[in-house]
Short mmCIF file of C-alpha atoms and ligand atoms in Angstrom, two decimals:
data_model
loop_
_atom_site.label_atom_id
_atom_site.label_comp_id
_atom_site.label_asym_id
_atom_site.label_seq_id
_atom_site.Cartn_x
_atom_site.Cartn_y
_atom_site.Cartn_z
CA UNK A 154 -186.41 41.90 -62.72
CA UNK A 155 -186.00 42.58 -59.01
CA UNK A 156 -186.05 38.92 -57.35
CA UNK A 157 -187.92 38.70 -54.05
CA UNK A 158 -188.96 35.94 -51.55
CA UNK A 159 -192.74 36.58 -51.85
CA UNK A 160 -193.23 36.60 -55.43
CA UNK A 161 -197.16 34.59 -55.42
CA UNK A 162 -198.66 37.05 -53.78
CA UNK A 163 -197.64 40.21 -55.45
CA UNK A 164 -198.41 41.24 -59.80
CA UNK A 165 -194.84 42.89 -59.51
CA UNK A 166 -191.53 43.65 -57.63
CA UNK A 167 -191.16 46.95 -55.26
CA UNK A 168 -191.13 50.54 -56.68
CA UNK A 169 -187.19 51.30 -56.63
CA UNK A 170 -187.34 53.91 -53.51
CA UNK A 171 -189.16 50.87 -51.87
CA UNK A 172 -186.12 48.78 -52.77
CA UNK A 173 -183.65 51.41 -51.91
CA UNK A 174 -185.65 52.02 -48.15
CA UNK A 175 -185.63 48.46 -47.60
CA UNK A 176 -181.98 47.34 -48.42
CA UNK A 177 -180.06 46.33 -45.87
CA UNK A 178 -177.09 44.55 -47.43
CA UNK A 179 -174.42 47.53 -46.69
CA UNK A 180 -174.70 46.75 -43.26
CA UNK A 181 -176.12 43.49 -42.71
CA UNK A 182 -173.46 41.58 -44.98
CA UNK A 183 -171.08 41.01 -41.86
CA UNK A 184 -173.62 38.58 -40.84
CA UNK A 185 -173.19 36.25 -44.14
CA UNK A 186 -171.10 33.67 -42.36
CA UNK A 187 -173.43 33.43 -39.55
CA UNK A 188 -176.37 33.08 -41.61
CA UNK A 189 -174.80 29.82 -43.19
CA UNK A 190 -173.36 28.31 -39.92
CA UNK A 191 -177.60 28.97 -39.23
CA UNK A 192 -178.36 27.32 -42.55
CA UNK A 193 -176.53 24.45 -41.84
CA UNK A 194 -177.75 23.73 -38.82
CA UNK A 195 -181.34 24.24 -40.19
CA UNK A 196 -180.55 21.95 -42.86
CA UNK A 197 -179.85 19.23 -40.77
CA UNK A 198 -183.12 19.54 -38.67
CA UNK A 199 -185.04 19.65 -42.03
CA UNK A 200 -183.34 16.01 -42.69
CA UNK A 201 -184.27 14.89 -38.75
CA UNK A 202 -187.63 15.91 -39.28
CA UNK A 203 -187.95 13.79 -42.50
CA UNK A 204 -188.18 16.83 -44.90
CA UNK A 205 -184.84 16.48 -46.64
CA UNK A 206 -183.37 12.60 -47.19
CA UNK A 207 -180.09 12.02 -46.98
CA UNK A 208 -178.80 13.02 -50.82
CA UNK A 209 -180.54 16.19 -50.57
CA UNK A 210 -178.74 16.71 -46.57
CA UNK A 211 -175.47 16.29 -48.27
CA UNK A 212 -175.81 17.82 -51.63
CA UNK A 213 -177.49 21.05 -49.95
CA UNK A 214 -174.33 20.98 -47.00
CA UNK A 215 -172.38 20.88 -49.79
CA UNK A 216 -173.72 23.65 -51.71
CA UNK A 217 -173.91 25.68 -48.41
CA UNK A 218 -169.91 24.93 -47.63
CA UNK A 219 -169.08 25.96 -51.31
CA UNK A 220 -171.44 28.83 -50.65
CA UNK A 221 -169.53 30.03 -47.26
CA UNK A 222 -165.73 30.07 -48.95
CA UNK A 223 -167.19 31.91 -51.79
CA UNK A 224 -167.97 34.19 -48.99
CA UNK A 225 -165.03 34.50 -47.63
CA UNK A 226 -163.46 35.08 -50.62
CA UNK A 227 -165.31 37.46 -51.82
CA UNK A 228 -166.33 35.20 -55.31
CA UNK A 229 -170.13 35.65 -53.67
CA UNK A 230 -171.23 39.07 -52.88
CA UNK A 231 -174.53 40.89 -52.61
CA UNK A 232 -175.94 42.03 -55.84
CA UNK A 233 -178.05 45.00 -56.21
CA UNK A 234 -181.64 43.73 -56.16
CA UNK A 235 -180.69 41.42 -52.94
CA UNK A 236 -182.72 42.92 -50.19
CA UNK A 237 -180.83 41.42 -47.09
CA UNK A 238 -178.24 39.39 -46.52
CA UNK A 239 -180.67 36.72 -46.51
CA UNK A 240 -182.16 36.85 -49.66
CA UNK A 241 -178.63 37.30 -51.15
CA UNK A 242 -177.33 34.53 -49.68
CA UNK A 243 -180.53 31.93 -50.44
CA UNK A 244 -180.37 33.01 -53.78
CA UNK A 245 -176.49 32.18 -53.99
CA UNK A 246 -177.58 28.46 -52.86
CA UNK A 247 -179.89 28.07 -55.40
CA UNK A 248 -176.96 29.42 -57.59
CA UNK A 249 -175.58 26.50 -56.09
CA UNK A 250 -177.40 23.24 -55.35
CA UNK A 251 -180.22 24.19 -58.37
CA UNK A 252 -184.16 25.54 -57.72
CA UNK A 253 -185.10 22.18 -56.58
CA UNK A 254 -182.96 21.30 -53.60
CA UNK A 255 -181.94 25.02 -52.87
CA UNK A 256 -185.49 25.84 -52.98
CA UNK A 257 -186.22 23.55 -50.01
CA UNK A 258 -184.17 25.35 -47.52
CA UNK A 259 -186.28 27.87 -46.47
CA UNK A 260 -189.05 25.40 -44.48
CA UNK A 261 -190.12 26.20 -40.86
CA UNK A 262 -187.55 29.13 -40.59
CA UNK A 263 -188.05 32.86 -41.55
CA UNK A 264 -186.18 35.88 -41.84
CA UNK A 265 -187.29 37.19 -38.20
CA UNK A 266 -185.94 34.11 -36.18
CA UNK A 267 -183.00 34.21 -38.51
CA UNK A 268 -182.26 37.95 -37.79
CA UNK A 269 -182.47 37.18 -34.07
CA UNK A 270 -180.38 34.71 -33.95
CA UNK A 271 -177.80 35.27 -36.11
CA UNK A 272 -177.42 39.22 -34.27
CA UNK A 273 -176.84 37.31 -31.02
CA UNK A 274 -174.13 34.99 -32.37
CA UNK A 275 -172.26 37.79 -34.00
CA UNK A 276 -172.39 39.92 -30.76
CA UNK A 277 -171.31 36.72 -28.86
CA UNK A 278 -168.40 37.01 -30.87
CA UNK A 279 -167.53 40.54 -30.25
CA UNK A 280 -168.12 40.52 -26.92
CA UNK A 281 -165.31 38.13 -26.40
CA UNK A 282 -163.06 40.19 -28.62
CA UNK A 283 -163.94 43.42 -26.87
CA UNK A 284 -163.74 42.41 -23.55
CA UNK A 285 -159.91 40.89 -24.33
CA UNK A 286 -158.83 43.96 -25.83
CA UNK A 287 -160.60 45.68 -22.67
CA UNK A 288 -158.03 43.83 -20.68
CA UNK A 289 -155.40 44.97 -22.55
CA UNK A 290 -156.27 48.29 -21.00
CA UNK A 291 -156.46 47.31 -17.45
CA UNK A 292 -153.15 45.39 -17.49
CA UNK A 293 -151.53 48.53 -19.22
CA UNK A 294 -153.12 50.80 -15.70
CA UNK A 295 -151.54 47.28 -13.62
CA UNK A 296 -148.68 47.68 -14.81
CA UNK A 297 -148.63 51.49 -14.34
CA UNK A 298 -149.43 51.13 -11.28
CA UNK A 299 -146.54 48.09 -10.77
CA UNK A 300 -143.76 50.77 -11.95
CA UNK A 301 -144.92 53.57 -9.08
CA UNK A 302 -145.60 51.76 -6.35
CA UNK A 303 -144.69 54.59 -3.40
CA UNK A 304 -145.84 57.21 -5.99
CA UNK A 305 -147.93 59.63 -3.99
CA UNK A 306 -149.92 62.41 -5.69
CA UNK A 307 -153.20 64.94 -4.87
CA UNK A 308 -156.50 63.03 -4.49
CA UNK A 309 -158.89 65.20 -5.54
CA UNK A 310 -162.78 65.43 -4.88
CA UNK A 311 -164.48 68.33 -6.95
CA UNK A 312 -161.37 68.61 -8.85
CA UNK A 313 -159.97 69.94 -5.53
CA UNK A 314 -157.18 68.78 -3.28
CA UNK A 315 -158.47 66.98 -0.72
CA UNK A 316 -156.24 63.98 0.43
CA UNK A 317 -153.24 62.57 -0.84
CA UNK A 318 -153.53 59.27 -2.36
CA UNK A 319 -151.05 57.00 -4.24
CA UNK A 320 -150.66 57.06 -8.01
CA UNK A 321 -151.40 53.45 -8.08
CA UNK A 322 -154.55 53.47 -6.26
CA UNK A 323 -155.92 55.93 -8.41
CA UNK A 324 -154.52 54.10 -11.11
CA UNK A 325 -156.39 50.93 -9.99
CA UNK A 326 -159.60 52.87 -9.57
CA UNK A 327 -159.97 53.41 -13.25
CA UNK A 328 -159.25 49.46 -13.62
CA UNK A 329 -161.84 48.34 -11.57
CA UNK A 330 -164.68 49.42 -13.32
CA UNK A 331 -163.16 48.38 -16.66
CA UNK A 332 -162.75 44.71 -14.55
CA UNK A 333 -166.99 45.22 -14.18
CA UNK A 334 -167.29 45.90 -17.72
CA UNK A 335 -165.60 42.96 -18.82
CA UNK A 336 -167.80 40.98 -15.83
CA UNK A 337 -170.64 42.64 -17.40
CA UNK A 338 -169.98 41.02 -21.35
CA UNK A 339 -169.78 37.53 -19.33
CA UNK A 340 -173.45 38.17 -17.28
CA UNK A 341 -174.56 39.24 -20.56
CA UNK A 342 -173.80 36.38 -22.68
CA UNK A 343 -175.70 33.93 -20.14
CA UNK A 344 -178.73 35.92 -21.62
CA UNK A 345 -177.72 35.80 -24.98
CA UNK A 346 -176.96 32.10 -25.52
CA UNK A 347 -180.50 31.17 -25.78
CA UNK A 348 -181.38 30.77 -29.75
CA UNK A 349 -184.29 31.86 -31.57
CA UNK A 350 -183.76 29.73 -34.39
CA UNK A 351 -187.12 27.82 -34.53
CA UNK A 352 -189.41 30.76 -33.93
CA UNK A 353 -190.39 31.23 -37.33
CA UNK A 354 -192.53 34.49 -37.93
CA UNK A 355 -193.60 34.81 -34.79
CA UNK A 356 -195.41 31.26 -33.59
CA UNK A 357 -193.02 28.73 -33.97
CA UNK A 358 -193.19 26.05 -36.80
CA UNK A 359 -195.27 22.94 -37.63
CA UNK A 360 -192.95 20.80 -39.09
CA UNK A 361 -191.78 19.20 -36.64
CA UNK A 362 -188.24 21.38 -35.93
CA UNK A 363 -185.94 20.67 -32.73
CA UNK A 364 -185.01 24.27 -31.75
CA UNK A 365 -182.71 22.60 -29.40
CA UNK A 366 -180.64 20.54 -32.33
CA UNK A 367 -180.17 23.94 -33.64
CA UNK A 368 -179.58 25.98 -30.65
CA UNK A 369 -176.70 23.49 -29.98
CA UNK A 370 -175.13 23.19 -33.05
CA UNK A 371 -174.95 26.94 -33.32
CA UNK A 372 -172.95 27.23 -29.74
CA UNK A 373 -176.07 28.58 -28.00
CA UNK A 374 -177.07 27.24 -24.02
CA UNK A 375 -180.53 26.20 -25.48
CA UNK A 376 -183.40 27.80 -27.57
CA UNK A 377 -185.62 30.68 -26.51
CA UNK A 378 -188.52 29.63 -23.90
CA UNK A 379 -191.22 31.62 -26.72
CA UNK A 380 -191.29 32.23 -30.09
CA UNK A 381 -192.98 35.50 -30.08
CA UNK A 382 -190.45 36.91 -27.41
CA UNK A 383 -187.84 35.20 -29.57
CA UNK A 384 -188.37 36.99 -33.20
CA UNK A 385 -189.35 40.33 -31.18
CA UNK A 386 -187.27 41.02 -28.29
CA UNK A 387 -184.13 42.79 -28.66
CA UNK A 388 -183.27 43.50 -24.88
CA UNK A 389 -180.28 41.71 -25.41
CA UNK A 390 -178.88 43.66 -28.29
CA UNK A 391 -179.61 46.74 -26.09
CA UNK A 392 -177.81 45.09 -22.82
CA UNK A 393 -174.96 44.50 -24.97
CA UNK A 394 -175.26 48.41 -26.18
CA UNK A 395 -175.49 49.68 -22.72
CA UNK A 396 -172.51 47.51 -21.93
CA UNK A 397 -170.52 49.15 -24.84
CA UNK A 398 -171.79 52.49 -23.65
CA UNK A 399 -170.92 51.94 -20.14
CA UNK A 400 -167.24 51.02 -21.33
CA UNK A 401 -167.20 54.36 -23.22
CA UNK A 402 -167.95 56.02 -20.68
CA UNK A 403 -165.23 54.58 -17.91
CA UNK A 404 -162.42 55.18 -20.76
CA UNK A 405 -163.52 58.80 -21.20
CA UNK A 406 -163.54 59.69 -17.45
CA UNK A 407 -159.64 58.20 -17.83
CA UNK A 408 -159.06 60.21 -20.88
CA UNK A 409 -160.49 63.23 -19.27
CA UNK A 410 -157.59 63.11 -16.52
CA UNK A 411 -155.15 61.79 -19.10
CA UNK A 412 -156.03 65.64 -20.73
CA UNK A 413 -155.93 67.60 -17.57
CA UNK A 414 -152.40 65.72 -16.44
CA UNK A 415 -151.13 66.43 -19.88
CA UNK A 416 -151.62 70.18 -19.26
CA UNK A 417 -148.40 72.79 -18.68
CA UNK A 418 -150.60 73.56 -15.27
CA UNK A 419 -150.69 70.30 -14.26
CA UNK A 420 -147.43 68.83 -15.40
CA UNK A 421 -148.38 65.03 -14.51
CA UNK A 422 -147.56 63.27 -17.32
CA UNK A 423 -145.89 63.34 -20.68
CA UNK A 424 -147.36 61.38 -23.35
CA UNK A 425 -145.51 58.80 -25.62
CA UNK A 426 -144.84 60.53 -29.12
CA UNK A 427 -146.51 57.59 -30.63
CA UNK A 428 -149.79 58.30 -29.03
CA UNK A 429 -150.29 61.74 -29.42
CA UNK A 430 -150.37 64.43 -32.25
CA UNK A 431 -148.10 67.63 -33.44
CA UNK A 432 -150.27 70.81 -35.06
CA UNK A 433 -149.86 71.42 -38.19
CA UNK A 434 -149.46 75.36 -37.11
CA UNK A 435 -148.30 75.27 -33.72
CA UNK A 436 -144.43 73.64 -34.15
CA UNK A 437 -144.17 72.86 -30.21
CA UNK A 438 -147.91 71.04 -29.61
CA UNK A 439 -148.27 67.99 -28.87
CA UNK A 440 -152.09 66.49 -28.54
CA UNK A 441 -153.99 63.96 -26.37
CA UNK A 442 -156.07 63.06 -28.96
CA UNK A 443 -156.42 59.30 -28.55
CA UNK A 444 -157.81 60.64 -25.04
CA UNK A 445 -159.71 62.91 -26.86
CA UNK A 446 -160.99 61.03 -29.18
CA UNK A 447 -161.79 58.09 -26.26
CA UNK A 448 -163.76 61.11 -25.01
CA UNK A 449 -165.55 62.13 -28.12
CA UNK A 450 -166.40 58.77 -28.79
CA UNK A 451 -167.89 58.23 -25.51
CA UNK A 452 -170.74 60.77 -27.03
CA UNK A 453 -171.11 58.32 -30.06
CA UNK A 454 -171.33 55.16 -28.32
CA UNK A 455 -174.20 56.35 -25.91
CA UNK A 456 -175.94 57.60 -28.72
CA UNK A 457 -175.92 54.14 -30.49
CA UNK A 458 -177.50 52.92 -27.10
CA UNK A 459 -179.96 55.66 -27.01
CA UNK A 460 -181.03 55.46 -30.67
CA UNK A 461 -181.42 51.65 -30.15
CA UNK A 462 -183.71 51.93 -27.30
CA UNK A 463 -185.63 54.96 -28.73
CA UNK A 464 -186.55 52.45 -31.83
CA UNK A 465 -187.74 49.86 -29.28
CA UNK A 466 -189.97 51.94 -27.46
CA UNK A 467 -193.45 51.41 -28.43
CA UNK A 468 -193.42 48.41 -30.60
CA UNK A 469 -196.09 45.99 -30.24
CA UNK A 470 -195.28 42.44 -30.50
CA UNK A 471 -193.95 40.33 -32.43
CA UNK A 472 -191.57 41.17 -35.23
CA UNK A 473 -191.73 44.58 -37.20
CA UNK A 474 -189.55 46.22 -39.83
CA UNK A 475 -188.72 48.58 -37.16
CA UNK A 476 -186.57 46.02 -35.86
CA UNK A 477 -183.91 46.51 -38.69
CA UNK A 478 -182.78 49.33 -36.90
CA UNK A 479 -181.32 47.40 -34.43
CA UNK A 480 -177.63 46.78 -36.21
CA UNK A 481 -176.24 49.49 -37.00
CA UNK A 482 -176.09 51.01 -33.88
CA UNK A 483 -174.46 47.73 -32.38
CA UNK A 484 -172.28 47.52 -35.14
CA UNK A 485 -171.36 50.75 -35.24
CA UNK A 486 -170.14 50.23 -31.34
CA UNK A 487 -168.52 47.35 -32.29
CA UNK A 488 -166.31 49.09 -34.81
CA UNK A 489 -165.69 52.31 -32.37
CA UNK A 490 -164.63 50.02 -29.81
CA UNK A 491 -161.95 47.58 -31.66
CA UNK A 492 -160.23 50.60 -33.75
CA UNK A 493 -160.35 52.64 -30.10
CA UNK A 494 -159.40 50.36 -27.40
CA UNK A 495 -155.65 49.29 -29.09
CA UNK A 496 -154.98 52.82 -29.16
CA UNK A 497 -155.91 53.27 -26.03
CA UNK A 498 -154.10 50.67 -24.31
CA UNK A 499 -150.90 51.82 -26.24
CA UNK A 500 -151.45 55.57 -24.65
CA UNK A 501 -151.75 54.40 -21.13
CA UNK A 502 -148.81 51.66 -21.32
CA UNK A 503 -146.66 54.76 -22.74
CA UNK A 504 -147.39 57.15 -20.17
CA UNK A 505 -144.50 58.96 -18.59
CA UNK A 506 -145.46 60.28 -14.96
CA UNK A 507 -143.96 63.42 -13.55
CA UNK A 508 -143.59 61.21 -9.85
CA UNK A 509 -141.86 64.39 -8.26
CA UNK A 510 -143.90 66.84 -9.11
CA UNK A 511 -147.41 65.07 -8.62
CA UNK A 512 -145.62 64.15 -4.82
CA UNK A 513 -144.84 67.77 -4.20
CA UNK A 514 -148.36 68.89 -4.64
CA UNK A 515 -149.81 65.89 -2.88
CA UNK A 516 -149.86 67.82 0.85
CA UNK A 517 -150.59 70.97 -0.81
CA UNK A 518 -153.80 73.25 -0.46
CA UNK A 519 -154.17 71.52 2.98
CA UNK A 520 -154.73 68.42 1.63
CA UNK A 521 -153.33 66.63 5.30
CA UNK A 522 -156.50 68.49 7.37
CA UNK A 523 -158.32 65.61 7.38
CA UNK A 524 -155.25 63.56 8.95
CA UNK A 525 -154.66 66.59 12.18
CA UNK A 526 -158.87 66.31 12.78
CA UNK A 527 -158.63 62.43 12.33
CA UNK A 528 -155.45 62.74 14.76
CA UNK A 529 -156.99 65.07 17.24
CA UNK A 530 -160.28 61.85 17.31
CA UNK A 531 -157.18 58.88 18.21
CA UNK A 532 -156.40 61.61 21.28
CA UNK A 533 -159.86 61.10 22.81
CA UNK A 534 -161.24 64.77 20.89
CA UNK A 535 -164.79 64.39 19.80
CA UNK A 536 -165.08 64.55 15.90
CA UNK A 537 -167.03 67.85 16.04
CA UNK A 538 -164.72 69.34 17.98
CA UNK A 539 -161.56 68.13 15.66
CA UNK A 540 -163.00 69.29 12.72
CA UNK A 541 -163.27 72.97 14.05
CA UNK A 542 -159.44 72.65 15.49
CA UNK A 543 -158.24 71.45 11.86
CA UNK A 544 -160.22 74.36 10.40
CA UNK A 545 -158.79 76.96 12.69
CA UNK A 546 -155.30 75.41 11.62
CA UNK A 547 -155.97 76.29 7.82
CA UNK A 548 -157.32 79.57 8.51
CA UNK A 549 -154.77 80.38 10.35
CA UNK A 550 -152.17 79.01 7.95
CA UNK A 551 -154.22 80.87 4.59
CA UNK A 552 -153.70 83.97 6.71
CA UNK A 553 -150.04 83.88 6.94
CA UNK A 554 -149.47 81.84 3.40
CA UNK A 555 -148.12 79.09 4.82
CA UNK A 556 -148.46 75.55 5.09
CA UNK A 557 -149.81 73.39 8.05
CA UNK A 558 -146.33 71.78 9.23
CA UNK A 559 -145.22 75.32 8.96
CA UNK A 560 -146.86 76.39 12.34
CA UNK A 561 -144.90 76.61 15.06
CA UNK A 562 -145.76 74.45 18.59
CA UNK A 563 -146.82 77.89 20.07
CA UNK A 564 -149.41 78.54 17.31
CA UNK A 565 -150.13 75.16 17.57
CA UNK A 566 -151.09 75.49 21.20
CA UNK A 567 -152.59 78.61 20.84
CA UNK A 568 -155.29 77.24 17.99
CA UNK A 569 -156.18 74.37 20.67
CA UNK A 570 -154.95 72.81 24.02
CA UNK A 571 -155.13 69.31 22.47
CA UNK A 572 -152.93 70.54 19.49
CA UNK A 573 -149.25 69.20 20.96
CA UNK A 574 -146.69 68.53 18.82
CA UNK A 575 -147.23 64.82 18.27
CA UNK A 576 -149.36 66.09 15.52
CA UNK A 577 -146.47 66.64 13.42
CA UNK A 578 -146.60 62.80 12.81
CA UNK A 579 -149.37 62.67 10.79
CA UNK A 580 -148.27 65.97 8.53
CA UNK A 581 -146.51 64.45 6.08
CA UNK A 582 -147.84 62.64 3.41
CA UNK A 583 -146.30 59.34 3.84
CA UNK A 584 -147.72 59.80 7.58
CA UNK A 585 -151.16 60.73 5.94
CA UNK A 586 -151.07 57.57 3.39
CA UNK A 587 -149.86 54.68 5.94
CA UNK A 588 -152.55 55.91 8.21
CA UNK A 589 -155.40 54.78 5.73
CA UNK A 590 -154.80 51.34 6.14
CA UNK A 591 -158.23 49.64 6.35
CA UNK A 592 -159.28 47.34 3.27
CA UNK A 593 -159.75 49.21 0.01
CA UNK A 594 -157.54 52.14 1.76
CA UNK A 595 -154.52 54.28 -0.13
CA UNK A 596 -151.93 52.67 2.18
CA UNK A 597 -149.12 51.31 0.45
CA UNK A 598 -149.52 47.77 2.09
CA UNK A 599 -152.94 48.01 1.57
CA UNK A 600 -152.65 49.37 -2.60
CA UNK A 601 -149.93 46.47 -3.05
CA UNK A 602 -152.75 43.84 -2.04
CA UNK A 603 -154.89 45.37 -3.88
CA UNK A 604 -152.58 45.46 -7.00
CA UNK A 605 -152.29 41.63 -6.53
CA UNK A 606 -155.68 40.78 -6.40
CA UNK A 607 -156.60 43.03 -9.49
CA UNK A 608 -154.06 41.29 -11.17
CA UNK A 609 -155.05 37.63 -10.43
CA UNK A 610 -158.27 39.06 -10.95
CA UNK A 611 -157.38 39.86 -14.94
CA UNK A 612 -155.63 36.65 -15.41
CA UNK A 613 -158.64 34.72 -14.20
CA UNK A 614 -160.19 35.16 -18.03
N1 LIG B 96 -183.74 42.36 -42.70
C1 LIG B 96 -184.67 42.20 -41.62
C2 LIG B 96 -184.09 42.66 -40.29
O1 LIG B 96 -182.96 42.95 -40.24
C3 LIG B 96 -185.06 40.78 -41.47
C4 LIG B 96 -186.11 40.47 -42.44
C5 LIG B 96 -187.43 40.44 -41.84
N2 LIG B 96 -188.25 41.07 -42.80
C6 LIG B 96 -189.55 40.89 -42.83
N3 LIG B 96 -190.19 41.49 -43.77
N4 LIG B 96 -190.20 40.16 -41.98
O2 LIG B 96 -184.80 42.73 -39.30
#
């Protein structure tokens, strides 16, 4: 018969599509080795409290140590009728340290503080590993940016030229968010060291349980500050989902560009043979699809975030079943993101940039009108009337098909009085890029400081 953790109450075990609805042990299994660290812990409060002497503290430690390498190895596993990893691993430790000791475990804790807790020491985990293999990424785009330091290409807003900018600012500007993401894992986890352990159903327990012994011993700042928030809030696991979401996002507005660049038309970059794919058609393609895939799984990552917070909305407090639906969209970002972001980091270290031709089309489709109106404003020329002198210069120049520095001083003059022919200085692009030299600016002076500071910035983890 079907074994279950409520058995006085009820004349017989779950209908089978009950069972089968219920089940959680396919996903919920990756928790096992938390839920014993938890066990352990609770163990030893149950023996400061007076509830287990010291024979039964080290005979059920024991039994719980035997129980966690039997884990690991995979000699323990979930059997069929286990409904949770819970109930599969309590009925290992009876397996273990006999009915009578192994039967005394379960005291002053249930399966709701357990479930909180152990969710937020897993994701603790994760966190750390995702956010190191996030800076894998962002010293891959520092070190891009290292190799093309004078590197200029087209800044674009609206997909359109508008000023030129160096290859290693824009480089940087895709690092900086991932730098926030990784700050945002770090905020996070001052929220999600508090423990629940302790909570019990919903009210806390009676016998006499420090929360704070077992907060500590589980790596956690402290317990939760109430019970009832404890076992039913699960803001935290949907923080760390909007972080993971967020981090999709950033690496899918890099592998957008990564696509576009990759493009005959655009002609910025060639991508490393190990990071792309052939067809199995088409003998000359070659594929972004570890951008493409960065992309696509942008889509799935959100919709973990979404799905968690749609299963959240509405439910009255404290714990309910509804609340098992809170893994598998974590875990599910937890896998996307550590088989993705390796991948990822090996595509952007391997990129090959096109430097000449990204520098050729830098000043192109008057991308250096700003820098004649900005010009015209250093010569005393209100900015209103600049801006209709650098307009006049383009129309003039789409007219004839030619480029800015192609007019002569006479059309020059003949556009504007103030137009002389010191304004040849600022139409080239390296005149264009020193002249944006304030903080934060494309300069090159300026993007080398900034290069150093994202770097110390990365090494400060
Ligand atoms: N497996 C459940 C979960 O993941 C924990 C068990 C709580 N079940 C219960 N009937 N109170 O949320």
């Amino acid at each position: 018969g079907r074994v279950s953790l409520w058995g006085g109450r009820f004349a017989g075990g779950p209908a089978d599509a009950l069972a089968a609805l219920s089940k959680s042990t396919h996903f919920d299994w990756r928790l096992a080795g938390q839920d014993v660290a938890g066990s352990k812990a609770h163990a030893k409060v149950l023996h400061a409290a007076g509830l287990l002497d010291d024979d039964e503290l080290d005979g059920m430690l024991a039994a719980l140590e035997r129980l966690r390498e039997d884990v690991a190895s995979g000699a323990f596993v979930a059997a069929d009728d286990d409904e949770d990893v819970h109930t599969a691993l309590e009925r290992g430790l009876i397996e273990r340290a006999g009915p009578e000791l192994g039967g005394k475990l379960r005291a002053g804790r249930s399966r709701n503080d357990q479930i909180a807790t152990l969710t937020r020491m897993y994701l603790r985990d994760e966190a750390r590993t995702i956010a190191g293999l996030v800076l894998d990424v962002v010293d891959a785009l520092i070190e891009q940016a290292a190799a093309h330091p004078g590197a200029a290409m087209p800044g674009r807003t609206h997909l359109q030229h508008a000023q030129p900018v160096l290859l290693a600012h824009h480089l940087l500007a895709h690092a900086w968010p991932l730098l926030r993401d990784v700050d945002r894992f770090i905020d996070w986890d001052v929220r999600a060291a508090r423990s629940p352990y302790g909570s019990g159903a919903l009210a806390g327990s009676s016998l006499g349980l420090d929360p704070a012994a077992v907060a500590a011993e589980l790596g956690f700042d402290g317990p939760v500050e109430n019970s009832i928030d404890g076992t039913a809030s699960r803001d935290v696991v949907a923080e760390f989902a909007f972080v993971a979401a967020m981090l999709g996002v950033d690496l899918s507005r890099l592998s957008e560009e990564v696509i576009l660049w990759a493009t005959k038309e655009f002609g910025f970059v060639r991508l490393h043979d190990s990071y792309s794919t052939g067809s199995s058609i088409m003998p000359q393609k070659k594929n972004p699809d570890v951008a493409e895939l960065a992309r696509g799984k942008a889509g799935r990552l959100i919709g973990d975030l979404s799905g968690l917070l749609a299963t959240l909305k509405g439910l009255p407090l404290a714990y309910n079943r509804d609340l098992q639906e809170d893994k598998e969209p974590v875990f599910d970002q937890v896998d996307t993101l550590e088989v993705l972001l390796p991948a990822f980091s090996g595509m952007v270290a391997t990129l090959e940039f096109d430097t000449e031709r990204m520098a050729s089309l830098a000043p192109q489709g008057f991308s250096l009108a700003t820098d004649v109106a900005e010009w015209l404003v250093r010569e005393g020329v209100p900015f209103r009337v600049a801006h209709e002198v650098a307009g006049a210069c383009v129309r003039v120049c789409e007219e004839r098909g030619i480029e800015l520095w192609d007019l002569s001083d006479d059309d020059l003059a003949g556009i504007s009085e103030h137009l002389t022919p010191g304004v040849r200085d600022v139409l080239s692009v390296e005149g264009s890029l020193a002249s944006r030299d304030a903080v934060g600016g494309t300069a090159p002076v300026r993007v080398a400081e900034q290069l150093e500071t994202a770097k110390e910035r990365s090494a400060e983890y």
